Each structure stands twice: as C-alpha cells, then as structure tokens.
Coordinates of C-alpha atoms and ligand atoms in Angstrom, one line a residue:
X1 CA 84.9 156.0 83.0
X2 CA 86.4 158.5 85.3
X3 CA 91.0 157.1 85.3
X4 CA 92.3 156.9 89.0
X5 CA 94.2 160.2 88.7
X6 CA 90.6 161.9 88.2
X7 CA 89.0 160.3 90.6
X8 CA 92.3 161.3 93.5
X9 CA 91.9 165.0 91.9
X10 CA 88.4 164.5 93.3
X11 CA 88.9 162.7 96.4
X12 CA 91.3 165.9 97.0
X13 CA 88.5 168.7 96.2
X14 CA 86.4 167.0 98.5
X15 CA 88.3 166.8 101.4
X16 CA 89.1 170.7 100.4
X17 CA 85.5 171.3 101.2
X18 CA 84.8 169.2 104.1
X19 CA 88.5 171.3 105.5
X20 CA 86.7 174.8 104.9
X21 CA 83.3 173.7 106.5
X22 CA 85.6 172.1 109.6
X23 CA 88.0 174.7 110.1
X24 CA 85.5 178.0 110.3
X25 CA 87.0 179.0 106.2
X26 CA 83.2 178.2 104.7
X27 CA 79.7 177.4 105.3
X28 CA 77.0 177.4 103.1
X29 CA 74.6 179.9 103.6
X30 CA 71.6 179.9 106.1
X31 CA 72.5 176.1 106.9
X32 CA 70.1 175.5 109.4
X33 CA 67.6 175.8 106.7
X34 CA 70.1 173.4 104.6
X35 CA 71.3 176.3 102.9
X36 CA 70.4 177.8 99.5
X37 CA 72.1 176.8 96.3
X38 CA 74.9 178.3 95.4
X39 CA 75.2 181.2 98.5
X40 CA 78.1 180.7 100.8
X41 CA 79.5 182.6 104.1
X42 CA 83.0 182.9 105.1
X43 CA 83.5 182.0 108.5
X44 CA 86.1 183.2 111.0
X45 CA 89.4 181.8 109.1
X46 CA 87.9 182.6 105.7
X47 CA 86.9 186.0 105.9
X48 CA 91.0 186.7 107.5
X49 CA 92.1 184.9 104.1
X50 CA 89.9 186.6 102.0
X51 CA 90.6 190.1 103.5
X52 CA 94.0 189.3 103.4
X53 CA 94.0 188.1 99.7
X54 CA 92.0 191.5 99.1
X55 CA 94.7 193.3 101.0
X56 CA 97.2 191.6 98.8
X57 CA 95.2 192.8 95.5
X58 CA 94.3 196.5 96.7
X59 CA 98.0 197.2 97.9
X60 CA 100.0 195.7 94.6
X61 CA 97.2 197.7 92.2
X62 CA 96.7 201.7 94.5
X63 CA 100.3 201.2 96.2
X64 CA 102.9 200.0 93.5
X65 CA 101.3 202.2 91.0
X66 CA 101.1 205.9 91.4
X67 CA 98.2 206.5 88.6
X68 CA 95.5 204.1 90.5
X69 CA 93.4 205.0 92.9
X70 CA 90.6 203.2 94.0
X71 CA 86.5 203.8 95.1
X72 CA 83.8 202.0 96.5
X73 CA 80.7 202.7 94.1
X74 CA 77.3 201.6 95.0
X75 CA 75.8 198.2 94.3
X76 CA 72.4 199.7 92.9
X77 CA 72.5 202.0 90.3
X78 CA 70.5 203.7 87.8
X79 CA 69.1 201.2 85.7
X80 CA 70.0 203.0 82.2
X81 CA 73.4 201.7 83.4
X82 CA 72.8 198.4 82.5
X83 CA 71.2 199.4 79.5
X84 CA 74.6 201.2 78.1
X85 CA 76.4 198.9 79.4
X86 CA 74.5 196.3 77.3
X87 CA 73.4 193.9 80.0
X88 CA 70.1 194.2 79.8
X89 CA 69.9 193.0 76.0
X90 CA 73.4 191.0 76.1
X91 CA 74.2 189.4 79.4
X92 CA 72.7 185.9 79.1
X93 CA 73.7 182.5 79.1
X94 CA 72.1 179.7 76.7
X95 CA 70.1 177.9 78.5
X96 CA 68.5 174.1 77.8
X97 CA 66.3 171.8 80.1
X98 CA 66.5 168.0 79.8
X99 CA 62.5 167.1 79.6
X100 CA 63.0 164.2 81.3
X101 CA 65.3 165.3 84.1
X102 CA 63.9 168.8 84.4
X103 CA 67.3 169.8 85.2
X104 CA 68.6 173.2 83.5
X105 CA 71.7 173.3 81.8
X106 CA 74.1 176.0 80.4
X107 CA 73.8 174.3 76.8
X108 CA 77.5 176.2 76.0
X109 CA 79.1 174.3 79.0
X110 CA 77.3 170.6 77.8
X111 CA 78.9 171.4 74.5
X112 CA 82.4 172.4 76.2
X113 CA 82.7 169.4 78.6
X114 CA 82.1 167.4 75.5
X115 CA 85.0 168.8 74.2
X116 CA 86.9 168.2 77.2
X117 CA 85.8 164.3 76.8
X118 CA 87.8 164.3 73.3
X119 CA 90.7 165.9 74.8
X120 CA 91.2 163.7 77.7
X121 CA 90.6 160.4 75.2
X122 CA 93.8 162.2 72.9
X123 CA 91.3 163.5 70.3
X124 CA 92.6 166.6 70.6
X125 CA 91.7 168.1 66.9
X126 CA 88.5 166.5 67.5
X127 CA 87.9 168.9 70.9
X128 CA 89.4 171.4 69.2
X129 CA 86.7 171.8 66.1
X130 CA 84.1 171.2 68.7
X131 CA 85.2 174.4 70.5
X132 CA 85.6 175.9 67.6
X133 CA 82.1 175.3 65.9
X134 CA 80.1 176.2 69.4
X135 CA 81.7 179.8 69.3
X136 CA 80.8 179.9 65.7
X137 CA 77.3 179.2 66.4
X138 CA 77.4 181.6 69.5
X139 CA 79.0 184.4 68.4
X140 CA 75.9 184.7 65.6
X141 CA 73.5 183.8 68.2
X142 CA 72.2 180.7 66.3
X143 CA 70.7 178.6 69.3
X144 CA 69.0 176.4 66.9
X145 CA 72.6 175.4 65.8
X146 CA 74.1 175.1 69.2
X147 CA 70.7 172.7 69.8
X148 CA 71.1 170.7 66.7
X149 CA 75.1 170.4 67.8
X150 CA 73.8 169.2 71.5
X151 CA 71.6 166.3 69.3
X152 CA 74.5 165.5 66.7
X153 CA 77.0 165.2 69.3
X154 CA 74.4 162.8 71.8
X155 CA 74.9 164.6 74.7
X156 CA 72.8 163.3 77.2
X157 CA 71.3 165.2 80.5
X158 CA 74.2 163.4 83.1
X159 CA 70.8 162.6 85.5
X160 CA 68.1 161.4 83.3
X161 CA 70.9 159.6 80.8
X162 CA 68.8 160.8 77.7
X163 CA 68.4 163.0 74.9
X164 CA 65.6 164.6 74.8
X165 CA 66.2 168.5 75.1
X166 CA 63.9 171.3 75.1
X167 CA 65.5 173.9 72.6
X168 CA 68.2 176.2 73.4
X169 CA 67.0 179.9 75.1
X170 CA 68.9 182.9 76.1
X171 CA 68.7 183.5 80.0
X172 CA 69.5 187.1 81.3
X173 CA 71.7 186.5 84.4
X174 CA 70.9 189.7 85.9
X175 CA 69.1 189.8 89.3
X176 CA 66.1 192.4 89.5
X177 CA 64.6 194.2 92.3
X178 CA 61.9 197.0 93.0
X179 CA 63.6 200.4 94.3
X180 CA 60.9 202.4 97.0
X181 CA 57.4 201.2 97.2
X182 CA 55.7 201.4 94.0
X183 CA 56.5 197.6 91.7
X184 CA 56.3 199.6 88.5
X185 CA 58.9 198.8 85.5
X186 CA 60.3 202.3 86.4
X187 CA 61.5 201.4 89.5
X188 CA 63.1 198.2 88.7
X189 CA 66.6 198.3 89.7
X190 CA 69.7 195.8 89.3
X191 CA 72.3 193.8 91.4
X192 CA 75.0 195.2 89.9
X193 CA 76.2 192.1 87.7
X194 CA 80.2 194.0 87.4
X195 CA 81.7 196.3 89.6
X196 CA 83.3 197.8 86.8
X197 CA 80.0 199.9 85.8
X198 CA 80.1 202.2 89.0
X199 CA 84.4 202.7 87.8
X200 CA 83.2 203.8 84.8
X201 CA 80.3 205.9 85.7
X202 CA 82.6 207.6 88.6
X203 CA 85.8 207.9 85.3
X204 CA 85.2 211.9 85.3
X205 CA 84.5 212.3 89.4
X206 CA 87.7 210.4 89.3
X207 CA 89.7 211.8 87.0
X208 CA 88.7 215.4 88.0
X209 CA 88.9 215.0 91.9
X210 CA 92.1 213.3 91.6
X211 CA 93.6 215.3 88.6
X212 CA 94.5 212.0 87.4
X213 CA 96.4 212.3 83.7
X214 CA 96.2 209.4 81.1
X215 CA 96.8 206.7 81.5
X216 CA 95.5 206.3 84.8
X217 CA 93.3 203.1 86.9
X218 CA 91.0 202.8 89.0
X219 CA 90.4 200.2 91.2
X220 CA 87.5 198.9 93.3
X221 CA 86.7 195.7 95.2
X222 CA 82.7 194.6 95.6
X223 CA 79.9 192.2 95.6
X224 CA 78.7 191.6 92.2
X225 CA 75.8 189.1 91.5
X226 CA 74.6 186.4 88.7
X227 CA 71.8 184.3 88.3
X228 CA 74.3 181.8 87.6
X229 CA 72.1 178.5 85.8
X230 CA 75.0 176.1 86.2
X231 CA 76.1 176.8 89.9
X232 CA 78.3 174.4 91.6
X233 CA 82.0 173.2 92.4
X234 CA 81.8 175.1 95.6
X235 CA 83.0 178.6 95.8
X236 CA 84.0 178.4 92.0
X237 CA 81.0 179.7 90.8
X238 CA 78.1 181.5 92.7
X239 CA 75.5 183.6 92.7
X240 CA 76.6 186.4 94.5
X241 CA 80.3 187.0 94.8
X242 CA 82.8 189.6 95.0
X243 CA 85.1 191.3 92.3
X244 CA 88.8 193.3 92.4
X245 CA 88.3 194.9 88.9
X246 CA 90.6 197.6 87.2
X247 CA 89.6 199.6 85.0
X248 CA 93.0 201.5 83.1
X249 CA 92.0 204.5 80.9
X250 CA 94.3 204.7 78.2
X251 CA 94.9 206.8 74.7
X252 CA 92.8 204.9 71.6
X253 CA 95.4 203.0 70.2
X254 CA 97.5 202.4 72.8
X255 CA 95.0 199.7 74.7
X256 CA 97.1 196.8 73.2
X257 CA 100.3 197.7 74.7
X258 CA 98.6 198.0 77.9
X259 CA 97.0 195.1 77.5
X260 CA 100.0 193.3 77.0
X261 CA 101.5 194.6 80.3
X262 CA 98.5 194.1 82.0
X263 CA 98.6 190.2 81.1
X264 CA 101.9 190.0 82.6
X265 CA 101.6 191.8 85.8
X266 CA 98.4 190.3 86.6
X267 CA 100.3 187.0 86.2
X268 CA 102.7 187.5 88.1
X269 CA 100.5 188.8 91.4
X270 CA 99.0 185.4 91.1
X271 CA 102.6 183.7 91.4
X272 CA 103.4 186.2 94.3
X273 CA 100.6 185.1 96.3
X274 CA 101.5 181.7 96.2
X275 CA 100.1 180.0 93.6
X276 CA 102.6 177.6 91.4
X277 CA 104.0 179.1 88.1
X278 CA 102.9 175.1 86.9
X279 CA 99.8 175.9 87.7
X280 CA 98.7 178.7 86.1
X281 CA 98.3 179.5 82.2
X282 CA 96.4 182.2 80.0
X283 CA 93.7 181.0 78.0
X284 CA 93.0 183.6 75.0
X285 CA 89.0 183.8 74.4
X286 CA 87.8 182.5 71.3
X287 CA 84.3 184.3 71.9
X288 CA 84.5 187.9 73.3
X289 CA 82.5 189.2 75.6
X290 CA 80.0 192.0 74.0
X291 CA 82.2 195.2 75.1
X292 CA 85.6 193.6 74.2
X293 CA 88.7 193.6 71.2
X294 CA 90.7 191.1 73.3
X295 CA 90.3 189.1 75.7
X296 CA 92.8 186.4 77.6
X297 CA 91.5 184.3 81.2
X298 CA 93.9 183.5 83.6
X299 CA 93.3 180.3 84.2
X300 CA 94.2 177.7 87.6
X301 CA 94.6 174.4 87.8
X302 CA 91.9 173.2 90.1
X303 CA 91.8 169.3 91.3
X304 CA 88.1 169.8 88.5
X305 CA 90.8 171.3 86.2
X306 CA 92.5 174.3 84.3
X307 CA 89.1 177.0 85.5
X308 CA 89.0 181.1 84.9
X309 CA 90.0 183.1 88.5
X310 CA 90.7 186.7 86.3
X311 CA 89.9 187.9 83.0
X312 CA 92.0 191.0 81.6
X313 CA 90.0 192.3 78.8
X314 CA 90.4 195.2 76.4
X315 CA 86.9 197.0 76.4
X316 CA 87.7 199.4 73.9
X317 CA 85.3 202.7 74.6
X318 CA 82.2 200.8 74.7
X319 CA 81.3 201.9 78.0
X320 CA 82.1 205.2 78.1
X321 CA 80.9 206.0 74.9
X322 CA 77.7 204.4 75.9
X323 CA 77.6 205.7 78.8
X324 CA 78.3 209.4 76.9
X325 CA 75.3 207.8 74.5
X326 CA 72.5 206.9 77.4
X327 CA 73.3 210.1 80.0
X328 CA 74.1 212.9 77.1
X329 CA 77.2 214.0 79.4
X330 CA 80.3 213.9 77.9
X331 CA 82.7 211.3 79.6
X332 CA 85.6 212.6 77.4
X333 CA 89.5 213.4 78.8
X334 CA 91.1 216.6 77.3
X335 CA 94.8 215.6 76.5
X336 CA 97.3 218.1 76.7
X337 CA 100.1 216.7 74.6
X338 CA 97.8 215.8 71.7
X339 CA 95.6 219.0 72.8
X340 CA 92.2 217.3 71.9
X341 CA 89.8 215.7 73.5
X342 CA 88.9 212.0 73.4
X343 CA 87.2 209.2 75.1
X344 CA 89.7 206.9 76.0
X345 CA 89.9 203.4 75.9
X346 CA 90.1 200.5 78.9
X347 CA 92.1 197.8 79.9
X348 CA 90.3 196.0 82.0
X349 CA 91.6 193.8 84.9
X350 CA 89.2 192.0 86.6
X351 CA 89.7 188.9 89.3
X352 CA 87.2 187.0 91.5
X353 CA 88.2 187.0 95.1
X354 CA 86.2 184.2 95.9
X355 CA 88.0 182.2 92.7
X356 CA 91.8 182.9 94.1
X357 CA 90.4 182.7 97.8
X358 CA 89.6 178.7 96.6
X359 CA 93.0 178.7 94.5
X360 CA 94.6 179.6 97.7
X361 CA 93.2 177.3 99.6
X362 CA 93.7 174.3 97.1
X363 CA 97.2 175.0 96.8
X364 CA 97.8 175.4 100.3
X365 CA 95.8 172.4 101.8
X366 CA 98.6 169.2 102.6
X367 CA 98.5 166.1 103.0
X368 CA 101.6 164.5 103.9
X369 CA 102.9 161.7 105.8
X370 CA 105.5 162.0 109.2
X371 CA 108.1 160.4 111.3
X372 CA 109.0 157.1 110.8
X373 CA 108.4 153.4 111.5
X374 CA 105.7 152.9 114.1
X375 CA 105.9 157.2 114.9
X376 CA 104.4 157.2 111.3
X377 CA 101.7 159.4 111.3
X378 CA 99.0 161.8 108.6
X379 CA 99.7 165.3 109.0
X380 CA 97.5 167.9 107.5
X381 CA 98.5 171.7 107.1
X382 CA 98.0 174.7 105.1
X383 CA 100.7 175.9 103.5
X384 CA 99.4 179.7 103.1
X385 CA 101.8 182.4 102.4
X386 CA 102.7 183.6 106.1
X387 CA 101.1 186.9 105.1
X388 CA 97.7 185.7 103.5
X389 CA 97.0 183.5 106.8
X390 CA 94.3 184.2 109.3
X391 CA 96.5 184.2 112.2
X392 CA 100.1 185.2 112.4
X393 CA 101.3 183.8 115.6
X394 CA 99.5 181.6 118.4
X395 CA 100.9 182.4 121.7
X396 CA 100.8 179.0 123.8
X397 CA 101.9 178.6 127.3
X398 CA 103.4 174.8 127.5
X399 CA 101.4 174.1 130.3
X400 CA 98.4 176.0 132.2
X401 CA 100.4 176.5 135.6
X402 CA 103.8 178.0 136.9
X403 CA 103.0 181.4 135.6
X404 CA 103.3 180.6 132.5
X405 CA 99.9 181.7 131.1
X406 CA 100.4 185.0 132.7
X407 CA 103.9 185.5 131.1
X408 CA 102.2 184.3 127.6
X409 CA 99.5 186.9 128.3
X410 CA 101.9 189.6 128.6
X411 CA 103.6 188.7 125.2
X412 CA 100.2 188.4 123.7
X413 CA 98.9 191.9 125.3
X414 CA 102.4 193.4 124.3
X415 CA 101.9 191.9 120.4
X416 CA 98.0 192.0 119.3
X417 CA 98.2 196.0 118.4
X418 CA 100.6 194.9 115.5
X419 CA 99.7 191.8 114.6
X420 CA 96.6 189.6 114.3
X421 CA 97.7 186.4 116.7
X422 CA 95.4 184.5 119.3
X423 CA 96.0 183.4 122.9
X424 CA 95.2 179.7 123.4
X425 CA 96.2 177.4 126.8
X426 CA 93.8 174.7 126.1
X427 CA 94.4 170.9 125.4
X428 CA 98.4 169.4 125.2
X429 CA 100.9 171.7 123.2
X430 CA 101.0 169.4 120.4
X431 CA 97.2 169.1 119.5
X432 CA 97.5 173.4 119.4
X433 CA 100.0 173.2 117.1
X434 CA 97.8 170.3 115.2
X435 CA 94.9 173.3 115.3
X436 CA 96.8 175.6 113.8
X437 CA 98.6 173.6 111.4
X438 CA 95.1 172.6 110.2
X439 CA 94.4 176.8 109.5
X440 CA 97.7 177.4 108.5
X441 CA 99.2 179.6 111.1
X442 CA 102.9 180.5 110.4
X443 CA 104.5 180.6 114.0
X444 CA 103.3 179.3 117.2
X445 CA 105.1 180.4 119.9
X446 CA 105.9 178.3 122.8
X447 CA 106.5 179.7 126.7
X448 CA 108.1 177.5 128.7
X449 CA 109.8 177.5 132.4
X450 CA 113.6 178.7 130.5
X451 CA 111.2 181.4 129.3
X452 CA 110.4 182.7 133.1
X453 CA 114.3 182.2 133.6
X454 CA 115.6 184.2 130.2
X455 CA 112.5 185.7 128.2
X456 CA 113.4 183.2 125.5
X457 CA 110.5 181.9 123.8
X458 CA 110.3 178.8 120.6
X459 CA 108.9 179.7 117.6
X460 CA 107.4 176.7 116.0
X461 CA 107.6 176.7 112.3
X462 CA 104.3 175.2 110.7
X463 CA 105.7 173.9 107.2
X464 CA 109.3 172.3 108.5
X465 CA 108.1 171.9 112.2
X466 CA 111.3 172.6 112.9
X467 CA 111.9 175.0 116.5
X468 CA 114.1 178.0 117.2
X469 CA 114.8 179.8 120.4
X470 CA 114.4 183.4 120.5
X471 CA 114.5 186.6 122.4
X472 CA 111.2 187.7 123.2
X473 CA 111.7 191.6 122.2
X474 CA 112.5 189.9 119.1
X475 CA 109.5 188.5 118.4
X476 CA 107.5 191.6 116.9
X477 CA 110.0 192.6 114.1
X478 CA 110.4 188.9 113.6
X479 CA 106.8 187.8 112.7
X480 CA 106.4 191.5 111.1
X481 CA 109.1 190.7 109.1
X482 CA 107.9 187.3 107.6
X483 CA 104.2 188.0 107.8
X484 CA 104.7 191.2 105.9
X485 CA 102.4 192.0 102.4
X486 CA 106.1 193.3 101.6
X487 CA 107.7 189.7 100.3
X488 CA 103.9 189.5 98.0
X489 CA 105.0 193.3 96.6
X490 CA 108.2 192.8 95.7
X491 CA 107.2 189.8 93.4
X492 CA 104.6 191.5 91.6
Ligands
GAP1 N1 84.0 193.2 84.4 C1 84.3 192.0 83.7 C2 83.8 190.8 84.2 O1 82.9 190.8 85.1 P1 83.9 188.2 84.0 O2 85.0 187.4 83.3 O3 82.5 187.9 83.8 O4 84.3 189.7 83.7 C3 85.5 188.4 86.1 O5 84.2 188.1 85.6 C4 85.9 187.5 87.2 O6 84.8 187.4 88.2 C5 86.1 186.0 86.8 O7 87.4 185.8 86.3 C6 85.8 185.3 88.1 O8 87.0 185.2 88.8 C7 84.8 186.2 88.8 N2 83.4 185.6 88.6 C8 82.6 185.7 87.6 N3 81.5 185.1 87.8 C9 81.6 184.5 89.0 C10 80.7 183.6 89.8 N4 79.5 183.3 89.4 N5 81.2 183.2 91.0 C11 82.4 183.5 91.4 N6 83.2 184.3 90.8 C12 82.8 184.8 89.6

C-alpha cells in the first residue's frame, strides 16, 4: 500500500503535468490523433525554458572554459559508427512480457523497483543484495538468471497481477531507417542513439581547425533517440529526446582527475540553475555502461523519486580507438611536452535537457496559500530562476483607456530588442498577474495614470508580490540585471 506522503508526491506530479499541458510548457505529440506514446512537443513557454536551460548549459561549458568549443554534428551517420561505437551488438535493454498481460517490461527495472519496495519497508540490506545480485547477473549477460531472480522474488506483471513471464531477451534500443531509395541492409542507417558519436568522429576536425591542445572539450547539444520499452513518467523518459554531452579529451591516466572535477562542476551547474542542493545526490553505477571505467549519475529528487538527469562517465579510449579500429584513420593527438603520440582518453559529461527541463519545472511549480481570514486564497506560481523563464517582463497597462496602453506600448517597443517580454491589456490587472504567475514571469510591470504624470512605472515582483516604483529608463538595466545568465555563471 502506497503511505499518504507517496500518494501527495503523486498528487503533486500530476498536477505538474496537467500545469505544462495548461500553460503552453507540454503537449503530447500529434494529440488530435491522441498522441503517440512516449513523443512530446514543447509548446510556447516550454520551448523559452528549454532554450533557456540550453543557454544556461552551452554558456557555463564554451564560455567559462577557454578549451571547449562546441559543434552541431549530424543526426545520421555512417552506420560503421554504431558499430565501433558498440551499439549495434551492445545497446539493449532486457526485455520480458507478462503472457497474460502482454505488457512488455524492462525485466532490470521489475527487479530494481523490487528493490526499492525493501528499501522503503526499512529492509535496506535486503534491497541492497537485490541490486547487487541483478548487476551480477547483468554484467555476465545471464538473462536466464535475471528470469529465475524475477520468479524467486514473485514479481508479478502490475496489470495482469501474475507470474507467468516469457523469458528474459535483449532488445536493441536503436531506431533504424533506409537511407535513399533502395531498402537493402547496406543502406540502413541509425537515429543517432548519443550525440556523443558525431563529437568523437569530428575529435581531429576539431582539434586541428581549432588548434585545440590537451586537454580540451567539446560540446554539442542534439536530438538523440531510444526505442525506450519502459516509457513513461512524462518527459522523464522518451523516445526521442535531446542531449548536452561533453566530451573532454584528456592524457591516458589522467581521466580520473578529470573525472573527479568534472563530478563537481557538473554539480554545481545543477545547483546554479535552481535546483536545491537537498535535492540532488550522485549515485555511483554499480554496472557500467560498455565504453566506461567509471561511472557516477547525477541524480534529482522527483515527486516518483531520486531519477538520473546527467551521467558523467569516464569512457576511457573506447571510442576513438574504435573508431581508429572501424575507419583505419588514425584519431591520435601528437603531444608536444611528452613528444609522442597517443589517443587520448574522455571524460564524458552528458545531461538530458528534457530531464532538467522537468527538474526545473518540479522545483519551480508552487502551491501556496495567501492573505488571511476570509482574503484566504490558493496561489499557484513558478518559481523559475528570473533568467531560465519564458518571459522576462509583462508590460500591462492598469486599465485599457487614458492613454495608457499607448504609453505601455512605447515601453514595450523601447524594451523587446533586449529582452524577451510580452504586451498584454486584456482582463483586470490582477488576473494578468495570476497568468503570469502561473508561467513564472519575474516582473510585471504596471503603467498607471502617476506614470503619464512622472514616467514612473511598478514592477510587480512574482515570488514576494511585493511592488516597487521605478523610473522608467531604469527599467532595461534593471530586468537585464536580474534576468541575466550572469548570476547562473558565477555559481558554476
Ligand atoms: N553519451 C552517454 C549517454 O548517452 P546516458 O546515461 O544513456 O549516457 C545521458 O544518457 C543522459 O541522457 C541521461 O542522464 C538522461 O538525462 C538523458 N536521457 C537518456 N535517455 C533518455 C530518455 N529516454 N528520455 C529522456 N532523456 C534521456
């Protein structure tokens, strides 16, 4: 049985959800044809956040670090690619069907929620050996033993309520298309799974163009897509999504250290976007991933619970050397200090920014009660940091007469080259500000009849409510100021 504070945590998501789909954030795709599973659009708040959080990402990784640059690599490539990059022989997911049900289950994640049913009864050793044995089984690919633990552990199928499993298979998650005209095998081409493969394909393009020395990054934001089996909680996890990956080129020994550092800054960008300190943890990987030495998750506490929004991985040379393997060109960096030639290693940094987009907007969406006695009333807000929001400022005339819409106009006219605000005279003052409470602008700014007197304007403050009076050829550096990507930087 679910305990009340689960069931809140729930209530919370939900309303989350129905928020985004309300307030233009998210939609699910091609609704009208009631959508297809696991496929969402971001409306017009949601792609201003997400672009935003992007911003925040591509800024703190090409801007406060002199050796990154970044690129924008195809999403098809050559399909030896994927077979260097060992995708097409390792990226799967276990896979089991409840015969009953007919519902298809990622037989890992049965296994793991299990475990997660131990922990939250206090039987935390219990969950603990459970998690322990699965990556046992997993990291020596024995899906008869990750069946047999399904059946010793009676795990039933959460729809049909039985047992009876098929046995456990491996499922590629790749997506596969036909490249020209001719459906032959030889021109069956990939979704790109991981941006990372078109960083590391581009490493000597890069490195020679830019004259970049180790170590050195490269950074790329882009759609990446999985035939994901177990697709739900929203946004968390879908079928075709978008990455901010990293990928730092470092001396063979050295990944470690940078590792290390990498696991701390990544952190902190997290924190300086917003999200609470209490909130976030690293969870070190007990199975790695087939390319990786190390591996750690940063992890946020959704209302569902602690979930993955990056990974930072130490990928060793698998790639390149691979890739050096498959294409018979050498992908090797001539160091000058140690004057030889090598193929180096990578950190790898890689966040989903459709995971921290839904962090965000968890942490941001308030409920709270104001006023008092019978002025009691429910007040919902987002509390976004004043630079991730989709608007900035909402210029609002107090009423739609006495030339005040035309003085507002002027502001907004005067203002919209610098900053991304909206005009709005519709409906009373309070139920704009209720609007853009509900998307989480910062400021709203009020012209009223003292304004047509001293070009004075109030600026509306969306988490205290609380007004000020100020000068209108204030108002640019003001906003500027507080909206800024700077107060984000300086934090990470
Ligand atoms: N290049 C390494 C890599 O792709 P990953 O841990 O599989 O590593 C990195 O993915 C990040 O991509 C995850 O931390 C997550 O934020 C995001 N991600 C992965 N699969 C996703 C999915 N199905 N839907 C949304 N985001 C996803």
């Amino acid at each position: 049985m679910e305990d009340k504070t689960t069931i809140i945590e729930n209530d919370i998501f939900k309303n989350v959800v129905s928020h985004a789909k309300e307030y233009g954030f998210v939609f699910p795709s091609s609704e009208i044809y009631d959508g297809l599973q696991a496929v969402y659009d971001y409306g017009q708040n949601g792609v201003e956040l997400k672009n935003n959080i992007k911003q925040a990402w591509w800024k703190a990784m090409t801007q406060l670090h002199e050796n990154i640059v970044g690129i924008d690599a195809a999403i098809f490539m050559h399909p030896t690619t994927w077979k260097a990059s060992g995708h097409v022989d390792g990226f799967n997911d276990p896979m089991i069907d409840n015969k009953d049900s007919k519902k298809r289950y990622r037989a890992d994640v049965l296994v793991e929620e299990k475990a997660a049913e131990y922990a939250a009864k206090g039987e935390q050793t219990k969950a603990d050996d459970l998690v322990k044995k699965l990556a046992r089984l997993l990291e020596s690919n024995d899906l008869k033993g990750v069946y047999d633990l399904i059946v010793e552990e009676k795990i039933t199928c959460p729809v049909s309520g039985t047992c009876n499993w098929t046995e456990v298979r491996q499922f590629n998650l790749m997506f596969s298309t036909q490249l020209g005209s001719v459906a032959d095998d030889a021109s069956t081409i990939y979704l790109r799974p991981e941006t990372a493969q078109g960083i590391f394909v581009n490493f000597l393009n890069v490195q020679k163009t830019g004259r970049m020395k180790i170590p050195f990054g490269i950074a790329q934001i882009g759609k990446a897509f999985r035939n994901e089996i177990v697709a739900r909680q929203f946004t968390f996890r879908m079928r075709e999504f978008e990455q901010m990956e990293m990928q730092f080129f470092v001396r063979p020994g050295d990944e470690m250290k940078y590792y290390e550092e990498w696991k701390t800054l990544r952190l902190k960008w997290h924190k300086a976007i917003g999200l609470p300190a209490e909130k976030l943890k690293y969870h070190k990987h007990e199975k790695l991933a087939h390319y990786a030495n190390a591996a750690v998750d940063i992890e946020y506490e959704f209302p569902f619970g602690y979930k993955e929004i990056e990974g930072i991985h130490s990928r060793t040379d698998f790639d390149l050397g691979n890739h050096e393997k498959y294409s018979k060109k050498k992908l090797q960096y001539f160091d000058n200090e140690l004057n030889k030639n090598y193929v180096p290693y990578v950190v790898e940094t890689s966040a989903g920014a459709d995971r921290v987009f839904l962090a965000i907007l968890c942490n941001a969406y308030t409920e709270e009660t104001v006023g008092d006695g019978e002025q009691q009333k429910q007040r919902t807000y987002l509390k976004l940091h004043p630079a991730l929001a989709p608007i900035k400022a909402a210029i609002l005339p107090i009423v739609k007469k006495d030339g005040l819409p035309e003085k507002a106009r002027k502001i907004y006219d005067d203002l919209k080259y610098d900053l991304r605000i909206t005009y709005e005279d519709k409906d009373t003052i309070g139920k704009r500000y209720t609007r853009h409470d509900l998307i989480g602008t910062p400021f709203c700014v009020a012209i009223d009849h003292q304004t047509l007197e001293d070009d004075t304007v109030t600026i509306r403050h969306r988490d205290t409510m609380q007004q000020e009076r100020v000068k209108i050829e204030e108002l640019r550096l003001k906003i500027r100021k507080q909206t800024s990507f700077k107060s984000i930087l300086e934090l990470c």
